[in-house]
mmCIF file with all atom_site columns, C-alpha atoms and ligand atoms in Angstrom:
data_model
loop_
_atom_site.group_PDB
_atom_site.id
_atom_site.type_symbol
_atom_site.label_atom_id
_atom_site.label_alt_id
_atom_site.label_comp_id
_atom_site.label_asym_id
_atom_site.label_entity_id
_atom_site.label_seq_id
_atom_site.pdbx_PDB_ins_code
_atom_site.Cartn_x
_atom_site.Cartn_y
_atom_site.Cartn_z
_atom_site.occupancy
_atom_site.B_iso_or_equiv
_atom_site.pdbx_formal_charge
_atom_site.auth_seq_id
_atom_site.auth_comp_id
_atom_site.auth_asym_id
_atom_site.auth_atom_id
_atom_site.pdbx_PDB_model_num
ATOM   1   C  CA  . UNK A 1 1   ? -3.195  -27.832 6.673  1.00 0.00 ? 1   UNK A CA  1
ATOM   2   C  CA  . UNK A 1 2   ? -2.243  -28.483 10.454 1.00 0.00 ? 2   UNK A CA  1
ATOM   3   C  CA  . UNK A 1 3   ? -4.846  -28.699 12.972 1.00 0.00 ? 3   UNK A CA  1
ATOM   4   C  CA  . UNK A 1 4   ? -4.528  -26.059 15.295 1.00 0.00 ? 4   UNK A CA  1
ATOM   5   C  CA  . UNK A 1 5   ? -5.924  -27.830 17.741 1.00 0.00 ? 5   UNK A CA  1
ATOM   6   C  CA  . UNK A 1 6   ? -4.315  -31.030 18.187 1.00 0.00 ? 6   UNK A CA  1
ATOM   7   C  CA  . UNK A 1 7   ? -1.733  -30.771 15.506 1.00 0.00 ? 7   UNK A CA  1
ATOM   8   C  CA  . UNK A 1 8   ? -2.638  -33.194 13.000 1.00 0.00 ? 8   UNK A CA  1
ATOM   9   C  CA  . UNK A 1 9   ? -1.775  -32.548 9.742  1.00 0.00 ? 9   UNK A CA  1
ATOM   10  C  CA  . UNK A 1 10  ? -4.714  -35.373 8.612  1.00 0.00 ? 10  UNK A CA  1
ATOM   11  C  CA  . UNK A 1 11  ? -7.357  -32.469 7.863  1.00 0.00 ? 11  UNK A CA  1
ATOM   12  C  CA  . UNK A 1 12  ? -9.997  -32.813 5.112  1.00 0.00 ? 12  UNK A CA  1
ATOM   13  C  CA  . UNK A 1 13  ? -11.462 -29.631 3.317  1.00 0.00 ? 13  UNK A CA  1
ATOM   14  C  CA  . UNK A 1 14  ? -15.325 -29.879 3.780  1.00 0.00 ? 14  UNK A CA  1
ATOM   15  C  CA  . UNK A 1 15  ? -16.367 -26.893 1.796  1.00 0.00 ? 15  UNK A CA  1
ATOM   16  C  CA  . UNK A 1 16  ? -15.571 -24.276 -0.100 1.00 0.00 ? 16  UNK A CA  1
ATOM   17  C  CA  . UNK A 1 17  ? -17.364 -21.426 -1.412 1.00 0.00 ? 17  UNK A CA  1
ATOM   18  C  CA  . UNK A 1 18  ? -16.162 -17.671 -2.737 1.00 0.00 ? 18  UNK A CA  1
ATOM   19  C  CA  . UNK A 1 19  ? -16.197 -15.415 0.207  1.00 0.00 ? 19  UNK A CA  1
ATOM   20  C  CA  . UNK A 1 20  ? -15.727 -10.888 -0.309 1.00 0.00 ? 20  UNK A CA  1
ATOM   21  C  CA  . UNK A 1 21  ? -17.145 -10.754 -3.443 1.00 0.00 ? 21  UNK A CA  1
ATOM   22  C  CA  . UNK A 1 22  ? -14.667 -13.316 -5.321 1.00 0.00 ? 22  UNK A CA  1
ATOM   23  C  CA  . UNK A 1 23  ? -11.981 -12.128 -3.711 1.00 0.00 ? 23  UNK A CA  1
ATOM   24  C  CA  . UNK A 1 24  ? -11.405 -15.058 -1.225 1.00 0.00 ? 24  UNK A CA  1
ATOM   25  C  CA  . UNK A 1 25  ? -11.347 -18.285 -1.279 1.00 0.00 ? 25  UNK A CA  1
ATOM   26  C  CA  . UNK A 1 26  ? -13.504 -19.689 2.290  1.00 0.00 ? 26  UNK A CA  1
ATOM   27  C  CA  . UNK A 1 27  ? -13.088 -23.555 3.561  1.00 0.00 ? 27  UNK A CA  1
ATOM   28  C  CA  . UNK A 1 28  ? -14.377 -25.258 6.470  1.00 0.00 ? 28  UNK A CA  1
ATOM   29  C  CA  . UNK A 1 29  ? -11.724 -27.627 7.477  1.00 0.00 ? 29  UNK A CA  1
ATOM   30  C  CA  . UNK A 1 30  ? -12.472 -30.665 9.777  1.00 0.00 ? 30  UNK A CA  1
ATOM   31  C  CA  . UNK A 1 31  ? -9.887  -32.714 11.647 1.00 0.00 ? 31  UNK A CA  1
ATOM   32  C  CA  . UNK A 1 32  ? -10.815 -36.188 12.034 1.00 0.00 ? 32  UNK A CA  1
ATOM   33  C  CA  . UNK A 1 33  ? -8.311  -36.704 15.126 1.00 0.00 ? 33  UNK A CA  1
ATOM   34  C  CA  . UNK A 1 34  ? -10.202 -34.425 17.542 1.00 0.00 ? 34  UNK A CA  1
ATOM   35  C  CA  . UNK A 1 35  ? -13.348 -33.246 15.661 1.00 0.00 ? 35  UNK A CA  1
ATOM   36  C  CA  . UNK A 1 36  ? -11.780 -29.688 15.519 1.00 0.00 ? 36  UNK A CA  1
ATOM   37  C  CA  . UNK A 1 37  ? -13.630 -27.508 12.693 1.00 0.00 ? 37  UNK A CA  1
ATOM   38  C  CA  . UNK A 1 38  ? -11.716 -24.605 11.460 1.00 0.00 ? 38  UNK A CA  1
ATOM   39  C  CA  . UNK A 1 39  ? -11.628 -21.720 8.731  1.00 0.00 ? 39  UNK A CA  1
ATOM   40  C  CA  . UNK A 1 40  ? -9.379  -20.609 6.275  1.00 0.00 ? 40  UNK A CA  1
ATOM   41  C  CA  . UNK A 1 41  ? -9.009  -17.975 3.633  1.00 0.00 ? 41  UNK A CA  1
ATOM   42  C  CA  . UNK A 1 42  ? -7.054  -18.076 0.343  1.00 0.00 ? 42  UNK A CA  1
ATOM   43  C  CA  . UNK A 1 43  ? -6.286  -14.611 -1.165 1.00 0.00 ? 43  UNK A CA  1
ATOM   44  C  CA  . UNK A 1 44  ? -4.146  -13.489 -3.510 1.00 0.00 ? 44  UNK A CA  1
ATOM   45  C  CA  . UNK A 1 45  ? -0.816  -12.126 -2.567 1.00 0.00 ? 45  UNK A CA  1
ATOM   46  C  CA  . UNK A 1 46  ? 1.126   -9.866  -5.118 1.00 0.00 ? 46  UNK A CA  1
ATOM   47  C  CA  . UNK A 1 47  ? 3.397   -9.325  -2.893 1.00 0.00 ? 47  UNK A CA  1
ATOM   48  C  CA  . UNK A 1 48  ? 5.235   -10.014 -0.661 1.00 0.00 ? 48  UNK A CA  1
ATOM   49  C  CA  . UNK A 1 49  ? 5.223   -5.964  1.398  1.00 0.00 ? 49  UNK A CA  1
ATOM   50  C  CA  . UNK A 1 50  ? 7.678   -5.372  3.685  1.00 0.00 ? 50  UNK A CA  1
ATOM   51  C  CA  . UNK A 1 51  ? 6.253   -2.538  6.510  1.00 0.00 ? 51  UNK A CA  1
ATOM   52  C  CA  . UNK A 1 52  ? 9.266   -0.039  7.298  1.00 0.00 ? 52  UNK A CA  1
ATOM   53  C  CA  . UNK A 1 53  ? 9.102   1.286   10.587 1.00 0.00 ? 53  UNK A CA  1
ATOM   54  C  CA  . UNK A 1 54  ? 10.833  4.927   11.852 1.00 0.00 ? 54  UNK A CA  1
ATOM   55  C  CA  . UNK A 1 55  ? 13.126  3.683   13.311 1.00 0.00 ? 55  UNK A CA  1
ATOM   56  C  CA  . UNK A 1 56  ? 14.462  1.357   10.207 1.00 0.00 ? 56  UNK A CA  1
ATOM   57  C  CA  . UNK A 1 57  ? 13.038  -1.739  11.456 1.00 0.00 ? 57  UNK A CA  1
ATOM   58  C  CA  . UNK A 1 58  ? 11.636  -3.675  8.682  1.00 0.00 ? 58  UNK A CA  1
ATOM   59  C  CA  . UNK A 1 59  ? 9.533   -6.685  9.198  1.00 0.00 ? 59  UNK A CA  1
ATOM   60  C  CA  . UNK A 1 60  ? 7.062   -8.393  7.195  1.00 0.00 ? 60  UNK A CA  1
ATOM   61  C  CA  . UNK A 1 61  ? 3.598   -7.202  6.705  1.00 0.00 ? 61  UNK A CA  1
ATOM   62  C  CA  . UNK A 1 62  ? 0.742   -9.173  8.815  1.00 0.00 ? 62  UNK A CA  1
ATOM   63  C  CA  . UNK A 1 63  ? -2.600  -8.922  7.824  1.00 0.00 ? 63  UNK A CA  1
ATOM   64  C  CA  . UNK A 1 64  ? -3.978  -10.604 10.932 1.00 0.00 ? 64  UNK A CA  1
ATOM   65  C  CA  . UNK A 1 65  ? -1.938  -8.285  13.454 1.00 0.00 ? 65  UNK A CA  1
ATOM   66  C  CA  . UNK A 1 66  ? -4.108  -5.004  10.989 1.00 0.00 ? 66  UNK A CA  1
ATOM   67  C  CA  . UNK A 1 67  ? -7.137  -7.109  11.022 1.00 0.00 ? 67  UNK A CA  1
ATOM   68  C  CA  . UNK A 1 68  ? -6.554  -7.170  15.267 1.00 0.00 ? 68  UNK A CA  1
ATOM   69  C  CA  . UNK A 1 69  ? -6.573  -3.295  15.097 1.00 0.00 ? 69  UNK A CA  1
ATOM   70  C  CA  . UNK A 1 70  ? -9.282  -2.644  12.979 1.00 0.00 ? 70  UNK A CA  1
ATOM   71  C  CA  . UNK A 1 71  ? -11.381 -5.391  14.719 1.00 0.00 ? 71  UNK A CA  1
ATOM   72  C  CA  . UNK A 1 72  ? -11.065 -3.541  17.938 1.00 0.00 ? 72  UNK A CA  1
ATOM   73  C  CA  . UNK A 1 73  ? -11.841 -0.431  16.490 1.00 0.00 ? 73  UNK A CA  1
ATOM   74  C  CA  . UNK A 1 74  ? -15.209 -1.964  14.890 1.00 0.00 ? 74  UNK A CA  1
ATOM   75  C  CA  . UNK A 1 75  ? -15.741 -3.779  18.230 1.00 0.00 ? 75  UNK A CA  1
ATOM   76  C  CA  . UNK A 1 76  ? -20.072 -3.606  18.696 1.00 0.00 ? 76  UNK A CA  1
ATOM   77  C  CA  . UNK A 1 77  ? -19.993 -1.840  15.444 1.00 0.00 ? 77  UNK A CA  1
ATOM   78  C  CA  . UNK A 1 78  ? -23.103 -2.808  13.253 1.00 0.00 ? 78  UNK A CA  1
ATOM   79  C  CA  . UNK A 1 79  ? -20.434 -3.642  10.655 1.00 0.00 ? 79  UNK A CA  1
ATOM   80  C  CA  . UNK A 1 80  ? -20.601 -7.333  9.805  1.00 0.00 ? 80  UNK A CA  1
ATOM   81  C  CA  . UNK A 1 81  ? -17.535 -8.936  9.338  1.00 0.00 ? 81  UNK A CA  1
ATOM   82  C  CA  . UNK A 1 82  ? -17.672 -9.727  5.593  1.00 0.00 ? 82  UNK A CA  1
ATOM   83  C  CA  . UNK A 1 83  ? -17.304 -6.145  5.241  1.00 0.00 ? 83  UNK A CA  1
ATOM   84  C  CA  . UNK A 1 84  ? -14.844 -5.943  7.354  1.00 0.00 ? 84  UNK A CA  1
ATOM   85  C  CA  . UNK A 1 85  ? -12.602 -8.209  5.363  1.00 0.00 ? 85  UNK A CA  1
ATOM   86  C  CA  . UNK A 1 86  ? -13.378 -6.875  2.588  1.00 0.00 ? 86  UNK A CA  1
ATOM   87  C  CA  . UNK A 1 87  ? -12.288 -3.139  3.215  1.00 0.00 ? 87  UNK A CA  1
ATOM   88  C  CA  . UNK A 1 88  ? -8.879  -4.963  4.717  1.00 0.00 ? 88  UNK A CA  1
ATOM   89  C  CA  . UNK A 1 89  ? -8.777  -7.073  1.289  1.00 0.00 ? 89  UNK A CA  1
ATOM   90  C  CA  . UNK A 1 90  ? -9.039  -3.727  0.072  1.00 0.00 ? 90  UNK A CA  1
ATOM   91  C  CA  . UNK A 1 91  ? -6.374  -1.712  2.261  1.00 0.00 ? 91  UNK A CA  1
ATOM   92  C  CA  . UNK A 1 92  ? -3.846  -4.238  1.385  1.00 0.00 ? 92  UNK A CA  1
ATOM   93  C  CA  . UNK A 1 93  ? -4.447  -3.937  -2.583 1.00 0.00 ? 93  UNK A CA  1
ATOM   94  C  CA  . UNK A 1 94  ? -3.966  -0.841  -2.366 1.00 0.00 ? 94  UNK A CA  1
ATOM   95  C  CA  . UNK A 1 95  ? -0.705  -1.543  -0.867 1.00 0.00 ? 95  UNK A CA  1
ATOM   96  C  CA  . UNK A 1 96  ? 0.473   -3.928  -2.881 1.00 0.00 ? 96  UNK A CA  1
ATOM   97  C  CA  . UNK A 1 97  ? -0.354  -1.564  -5.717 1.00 0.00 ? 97  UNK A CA  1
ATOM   98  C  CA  . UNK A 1 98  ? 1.830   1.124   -4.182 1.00 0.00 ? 98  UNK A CA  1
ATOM   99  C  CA  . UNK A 1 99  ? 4.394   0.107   -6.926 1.00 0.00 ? 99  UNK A CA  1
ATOM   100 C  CA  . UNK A 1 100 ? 7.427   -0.971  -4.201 1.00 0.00 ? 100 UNK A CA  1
ATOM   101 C  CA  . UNK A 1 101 ? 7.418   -3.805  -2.015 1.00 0.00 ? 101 UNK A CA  1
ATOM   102 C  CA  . UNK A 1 102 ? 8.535   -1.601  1.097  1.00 0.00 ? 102 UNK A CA  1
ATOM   103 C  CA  . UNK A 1 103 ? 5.731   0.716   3.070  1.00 0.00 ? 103 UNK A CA  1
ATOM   104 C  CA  . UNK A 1 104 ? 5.704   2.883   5.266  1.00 0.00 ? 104 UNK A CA  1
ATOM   105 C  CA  . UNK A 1 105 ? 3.909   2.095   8.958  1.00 0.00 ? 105 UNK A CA  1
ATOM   106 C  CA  . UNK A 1 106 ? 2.582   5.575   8.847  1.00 0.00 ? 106 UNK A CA  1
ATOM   107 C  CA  . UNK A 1 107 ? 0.725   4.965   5.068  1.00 0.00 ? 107 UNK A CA  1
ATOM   108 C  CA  . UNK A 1 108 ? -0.599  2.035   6.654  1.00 0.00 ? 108 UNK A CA  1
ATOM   109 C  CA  . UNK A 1 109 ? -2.484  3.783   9.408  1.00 0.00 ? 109 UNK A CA  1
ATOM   110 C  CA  . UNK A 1 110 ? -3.247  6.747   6.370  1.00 0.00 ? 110 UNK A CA  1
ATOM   111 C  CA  . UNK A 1 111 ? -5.163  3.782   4.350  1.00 0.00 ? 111 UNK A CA  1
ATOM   112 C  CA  . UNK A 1 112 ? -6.852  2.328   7.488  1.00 0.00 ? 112 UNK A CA  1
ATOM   113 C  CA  . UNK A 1 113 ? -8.087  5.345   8.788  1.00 0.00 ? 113 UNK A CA  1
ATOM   114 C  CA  . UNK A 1 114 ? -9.078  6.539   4.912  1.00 0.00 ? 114 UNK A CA  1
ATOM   115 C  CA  . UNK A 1 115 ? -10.798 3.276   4.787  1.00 0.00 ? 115 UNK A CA  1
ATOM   116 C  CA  . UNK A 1 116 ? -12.755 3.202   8.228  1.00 0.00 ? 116 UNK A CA  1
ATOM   117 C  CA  . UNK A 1 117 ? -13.746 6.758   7.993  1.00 0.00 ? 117 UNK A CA  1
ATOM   118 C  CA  . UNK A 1 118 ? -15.590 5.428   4.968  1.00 0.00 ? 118 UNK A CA  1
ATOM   119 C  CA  . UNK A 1 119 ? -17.474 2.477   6.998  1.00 0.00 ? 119 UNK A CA  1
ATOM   120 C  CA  . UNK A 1 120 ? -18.087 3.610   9.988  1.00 0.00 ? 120 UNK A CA  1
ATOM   121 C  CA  . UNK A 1 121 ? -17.552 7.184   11.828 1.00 0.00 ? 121 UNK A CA  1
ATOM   122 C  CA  . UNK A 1 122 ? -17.412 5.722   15.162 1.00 0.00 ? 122 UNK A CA  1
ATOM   123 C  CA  . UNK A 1 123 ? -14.545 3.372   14.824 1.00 0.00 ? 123 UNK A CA  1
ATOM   124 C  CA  . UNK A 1 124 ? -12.817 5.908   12.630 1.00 0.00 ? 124 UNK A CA  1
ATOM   125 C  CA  . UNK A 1 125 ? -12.733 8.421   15.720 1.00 0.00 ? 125 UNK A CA  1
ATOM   126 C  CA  . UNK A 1 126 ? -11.580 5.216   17.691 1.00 0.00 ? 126 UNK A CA  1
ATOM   127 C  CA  . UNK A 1 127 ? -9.079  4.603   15.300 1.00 0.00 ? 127 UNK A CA  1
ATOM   128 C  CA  . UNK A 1 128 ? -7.970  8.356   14.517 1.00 0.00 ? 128 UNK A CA  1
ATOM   129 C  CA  . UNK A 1 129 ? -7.681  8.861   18.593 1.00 0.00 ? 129 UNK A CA  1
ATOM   130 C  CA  . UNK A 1 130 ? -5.043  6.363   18.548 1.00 0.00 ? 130 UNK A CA  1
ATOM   131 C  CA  . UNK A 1 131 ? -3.167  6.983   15.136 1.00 0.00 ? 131 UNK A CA  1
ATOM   132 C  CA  . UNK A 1 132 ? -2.357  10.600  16.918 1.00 0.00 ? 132 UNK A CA  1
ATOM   133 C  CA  . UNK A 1 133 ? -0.416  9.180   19.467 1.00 0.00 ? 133 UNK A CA  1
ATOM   134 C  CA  . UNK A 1 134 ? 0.685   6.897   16.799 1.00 0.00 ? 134 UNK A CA  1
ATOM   135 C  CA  . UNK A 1 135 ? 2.171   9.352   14.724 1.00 0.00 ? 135 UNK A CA  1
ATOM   136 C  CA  . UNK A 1 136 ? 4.194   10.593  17.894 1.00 0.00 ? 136 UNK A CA  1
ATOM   137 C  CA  . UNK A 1 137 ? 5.579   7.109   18.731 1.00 0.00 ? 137 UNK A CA  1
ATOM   138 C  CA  . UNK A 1 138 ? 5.320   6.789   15.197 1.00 0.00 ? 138 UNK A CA  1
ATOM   139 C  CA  . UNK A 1 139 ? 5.456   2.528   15.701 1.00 0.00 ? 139 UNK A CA  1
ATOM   140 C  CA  . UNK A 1 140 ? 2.955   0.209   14.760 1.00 0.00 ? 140 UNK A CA  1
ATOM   141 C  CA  . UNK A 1 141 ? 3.300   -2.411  18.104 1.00 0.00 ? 141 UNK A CA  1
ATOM   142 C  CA  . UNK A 1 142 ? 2.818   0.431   19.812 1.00 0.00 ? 142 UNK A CA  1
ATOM   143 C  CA  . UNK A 1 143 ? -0.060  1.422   17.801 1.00 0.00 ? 143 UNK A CA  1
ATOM   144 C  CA  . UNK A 1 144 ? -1.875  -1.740  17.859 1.00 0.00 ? 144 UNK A CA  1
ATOM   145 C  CA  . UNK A 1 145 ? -0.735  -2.394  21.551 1.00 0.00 ? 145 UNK A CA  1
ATOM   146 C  CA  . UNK A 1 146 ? -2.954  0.939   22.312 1.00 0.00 ? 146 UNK A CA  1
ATOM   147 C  CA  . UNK A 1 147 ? -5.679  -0.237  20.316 1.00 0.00 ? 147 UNK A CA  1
ATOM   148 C  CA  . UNK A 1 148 ? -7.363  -1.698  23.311 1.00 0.00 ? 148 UNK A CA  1
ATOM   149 C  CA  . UNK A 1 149 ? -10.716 -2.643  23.359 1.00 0.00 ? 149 UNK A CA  1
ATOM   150 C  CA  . UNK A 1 150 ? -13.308 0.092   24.811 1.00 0.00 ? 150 UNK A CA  1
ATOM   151 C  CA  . UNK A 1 151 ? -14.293 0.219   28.291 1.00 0.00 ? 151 UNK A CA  1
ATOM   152 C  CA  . UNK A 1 152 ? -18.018 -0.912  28.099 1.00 0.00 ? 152 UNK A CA  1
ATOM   153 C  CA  . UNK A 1 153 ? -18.554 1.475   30.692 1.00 0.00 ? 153 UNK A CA  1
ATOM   154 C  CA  . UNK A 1 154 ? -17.739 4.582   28.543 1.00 0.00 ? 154 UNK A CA  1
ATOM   155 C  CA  . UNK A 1 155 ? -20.484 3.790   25.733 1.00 0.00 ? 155 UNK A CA  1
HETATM 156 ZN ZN1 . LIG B 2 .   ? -7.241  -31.888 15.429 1.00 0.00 ? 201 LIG B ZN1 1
#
Protein backbone atom coordinates (compact mmCIF):
# COMPACT_ATOMS: atom_id res chain seq x y z
CA UNK A 1 0.00 0.00 0.00
CA UNK A 2 1.41 3.54 -1.07
CA UNK A 3 2.12 6.05 1.45
CA UNK A 4 0.01 8.84 1.03
CA UNK A 5 2.23 10.92 2.37
CA UNK A 6 5.46 10.66 0.78
CA UNK A 7 4.68 8.00 -1.72
CA UNK A 8 6.54 5.09 -0.71
CA UNK A 9 5.25 2.00 -1.47
CA UNK A 10 7.77 0.42 1.54
CA UNK A 11 4.77 0.37 4.17
CA UNK A 12 4.53 -2.31 6.90
CA UNK A 13 1.05 -3.37 8.39
CA UNK A 14 1.37 -2.83 12.24
CA UNK A 15 -1.96 -4.13 13.31
CA UNK A 16 -4.90 -5.49 12.55
CA UNK A 17 -7.97 -6.13 14.36
CA UNK A 18 -11.91 -6.71 13.16
CA UNK A 19 -13.52 -3.37 13.07
CA UNK A 20 -18.06 -2.97 12.57
CA UNK A 21 -18.83 -5.96 14.09
CA UNK A 22 -16.69 -8.40 11.70
CA UNK A 23 -17.52 -6.68 8.95
CA UNK A 24 -14.14 -4.86 8.33
CA UNK A 25 -10.99 -5.57 8.31
CA UNK A 26 -8.90 -2.29 10.36
CA UNK A 27 -4.86 -1.84 9.94
CA UNK A 28 -2.60 0.71 11.16
CA UNK A 29 -0.07 1.12 8.50
CA UNK A 30 3.37 2.78 9.20
CA UNK A 31 5.76 4.11 6.58
CA UNK A 32 9.24 3.81 7.53
CA UNK A 33 10.38 6.65 4.93
CA UNK A 34 8.63 9.54 6.72
CA UNK A 35 7.09 8.05 9.91
CA UNK A 36 3.58 8.57 8.31
CA UNK A 37 0.86 6.31 10.23
CA UNK A 38 -2.22 5.63 8.33
CA UNK A 39 -5.60 3.54 8.30
CA UNK A 40 -7.18 1.29 6.12
CA UNK A 41 -10.29 -0.78 5.80
CA UNK A 42 -10.85 -4.09 3.96
CA UNK A 43 -14.55 -4.89 3.21
CA UNK A 44 -16.11 -7.03 1.13
CA UNK A 45 -17.25 -5.94 -2.24
CA UNK A 46 -19.97 -8.05 -4.12
CA UNK A 47 -20.04 -5.84 -6.47
CA UNK A 48 -18.90 -3.85 -8.37
CA UNK A 49 -22.45 -1.02 -8.47
CA UNK A 50 -22.56 1.26 -11.01
CA UNK A 51 -24.77 4.64 -9.71
CA UNK A 52 -27.04 5.82 -12.77
CA UNK A 53 -27.67 9.31 -12.73
CA UNK A 54 -30.97 11.23 -14.54
CA UNK A 55 -29.45 12.33 -16.86
CA UNK A 56 -27.80 8.77 -18.07
CA UNK A 57 -24.52 9.41 -16.66
CA UNK A 58 -23.19 6.36 -15.14
CA UNK A 59 -20.15 6.32 -13.03
CA UNK A 60 -18.89 4.10 -10.47
CA UNK A 61 -20.17 3.98 -7.01
CA UNK A 62 -17.82 5.74 -4.20
CA UNK A 63 -18.28 4.94 -0.83
CA UNK A 64 -16.01 7.69 0.46
CA UNK A 65 -17.76 10.55 -1.69
CA UNK A 66 -21.48 8.88 0.53
CA UNK A 67 -19.42 8.59 3.58
CA UNK A 68 -18.50 12.71 2.86
CA UNK A 69 -22.33 13.33 2.84
CA UNK A 70 -23.41 11.48 5.61
CA UNK A 71 -20.37 12.70 7.68
CA UNK A 72 -21.53 16.22 7.24
CA UNK A 73 -24.87 15.46 8.03
CA UNK A 74 -23.71 13.69 11.46
CA UNK A 75 -21.25 16.61 11.91
CA UNK A 76 -21.35 17.25 16.22
CA UNK A 77 -23.73 14.42 16.22
CA UNK A 78 -23.24 12.19 19.41
CA UNK A 79 -22.94 9.39 16.84
CA UNK A 80 -19.50 7.81 17.08
CA UNK A 81 -18.02 6.93 14.04
CA UNK A 82 -18.00 3.11 14.31
CA UNK A 83 -21.58 3.48 13.92
CA UNK A 84 -21.34 5.50 11.39
CA UNK A 85 -19.52 3.02 9.24
CA UNK A 86 -21.39 0.60 10.09
CA UNK A 87 -24.92 1.93 8.94
CA UNK A 88 -22.81 2.91 5.50
CA UNK A 89 -21.44 -0.87 5.53
CA UNK A 90 -24.96 -1.38 5.80
CA UNK A 91 -26.48 1.08 3.04
CA UNK A 92 -24.18 -0.37 0.57
CA UNK A 93 -25.28 -4.17 1.30
CA UNK A 94 -28.27 -3.35 0.78
CA UNK A 95 -27.26 -2.14 -2.52
CA UNK A 96 -25.33 -4.63 -3.61
CA UNK A 97 -28.23 -6.90 -2.71
CA UNK A 98 -30.54 -4.93 -4.97
CA UNK A 99 -30.09 -7.91 -7.44
CA UNK A 100 -28.47 -5.56 -10.55
CA UNK A 101 -25.25 -4.00 -10.58
CA UNK A 102 -26.77 -0.54 -11.82
CA UNK A 103 -28.65 1.95 -9.11
CA UNK A 104 -30.33 4.54 -9.17
CA UNK A 105 -28.81 8.06 -7.49
CA UNK A 106 -32.25 8.70 -6.20
CA UNK A 107 -32.43 4.94 -4.21
CA UNK A 108 -29.24 5.95 -2.91
CA UNK A 109 -30.40 9.06 -1.14
CA UNK A 110 -33.92 6.71 -0.31
CA UNK A 111 -31.43 4.20 1.71
CA UNK A 112 -29.38 7.03 3.31
CA UNK A 113 -32.08 8.96 4.47
CA UNK A 114 -34.04 5.44 5.57
CA UNK A 115 -30.87 4.72 7.33
CA UNK A 116 -30.11 8.14 9.17
CA UNK A 117 -33.64 8.66 10.13
CA UNK A 118 -32.96 5.49 12.09
CA UNK A 119 -29.67 6.95 13.94
CA UNK A 120 -30.17 10.12 14.44
CA UNK A 121 -33.30 12.63 13.81
CA UNK A 122 -31.19 15.59 13.57
CA UNK A 123 -28.94 14.69 10.75
CA UNK A 124 -31.87 13.00 9.06
CA UNK A 125 -33.70 16.53 8.85
CA UNK A 126 -30.16 17.77 7.67
CA UNK A 127 -30.03 15.22 5.25
CA UNK A 128 -33.86 15.17 4.13
CA UNK A 129 -33.53 19.25 3.70
CA UNK A 130 -31.08 18.61 1.10
CA UNK A 131 -32.37 15.34 -0.67
CA UNK A 132 -35.55 17.79 -1.58
CA UNK A 133 -33.63 19.93 -3.59
CA UNK A 134 -31.94 16.81 -4.58
CA UNK A 135 -34.76 15.23 -6.02
CA UNK A 136 -35.32 18.52 -8.16
CA UNK A 137 -31.73 18.58 -9.53
CA UNK A 138 -32.14 15.07 -9.16
CA UNK A 139 -27.86 14.69 -9.26
CA UNK A 140 -25.79 13.39 -6.71
CA UNK A 141 -22.55 16.12 -7.13
CA UNK A 142 -24.99 18.38 -6.74
CA UNK A 143 -26.38 16.71 -3.81
CA UNK A 144 -23.27 16.19 -1.96
CA UNK A 145 -21.88 19.63 -3.22
CA UNK A 146 -25.00 21.13 -1.06
CA UNK A 147 -24.26 19.03 1.74
CA UNK A 148 -22.23 21.72 3.34
CA UNK A 149 -21.31 21.69 6.70
CA UNK A 150 -23.70 23.76 9.22
CA UNK A 151 -23.12 27.22 10.09
CA UNK A 152 -22.07 26.93 13.83
CA UNK A 153 -23.88 29.97 14.25
CA UNK A 154 -27.36 28.47 13.48
CA UNK A 155 -27.16 25.65 16.32
ZN1 LIG B 1 5.73 7.89 3.80
Amino acid sequence: MRCPFCGSLDTQVKDSRPAEDHVAIRRRRFCPGCDGRFTTYERVQLRDLVVIKSNGRREPFDRDKLERSIRIALQKRPVEHERMDQMISGVVRRLESMGDTDVDSNAIGAIVMESLARMDTVAYVRFASVYKNFQEADDFDKFVSELRPPNPEDE
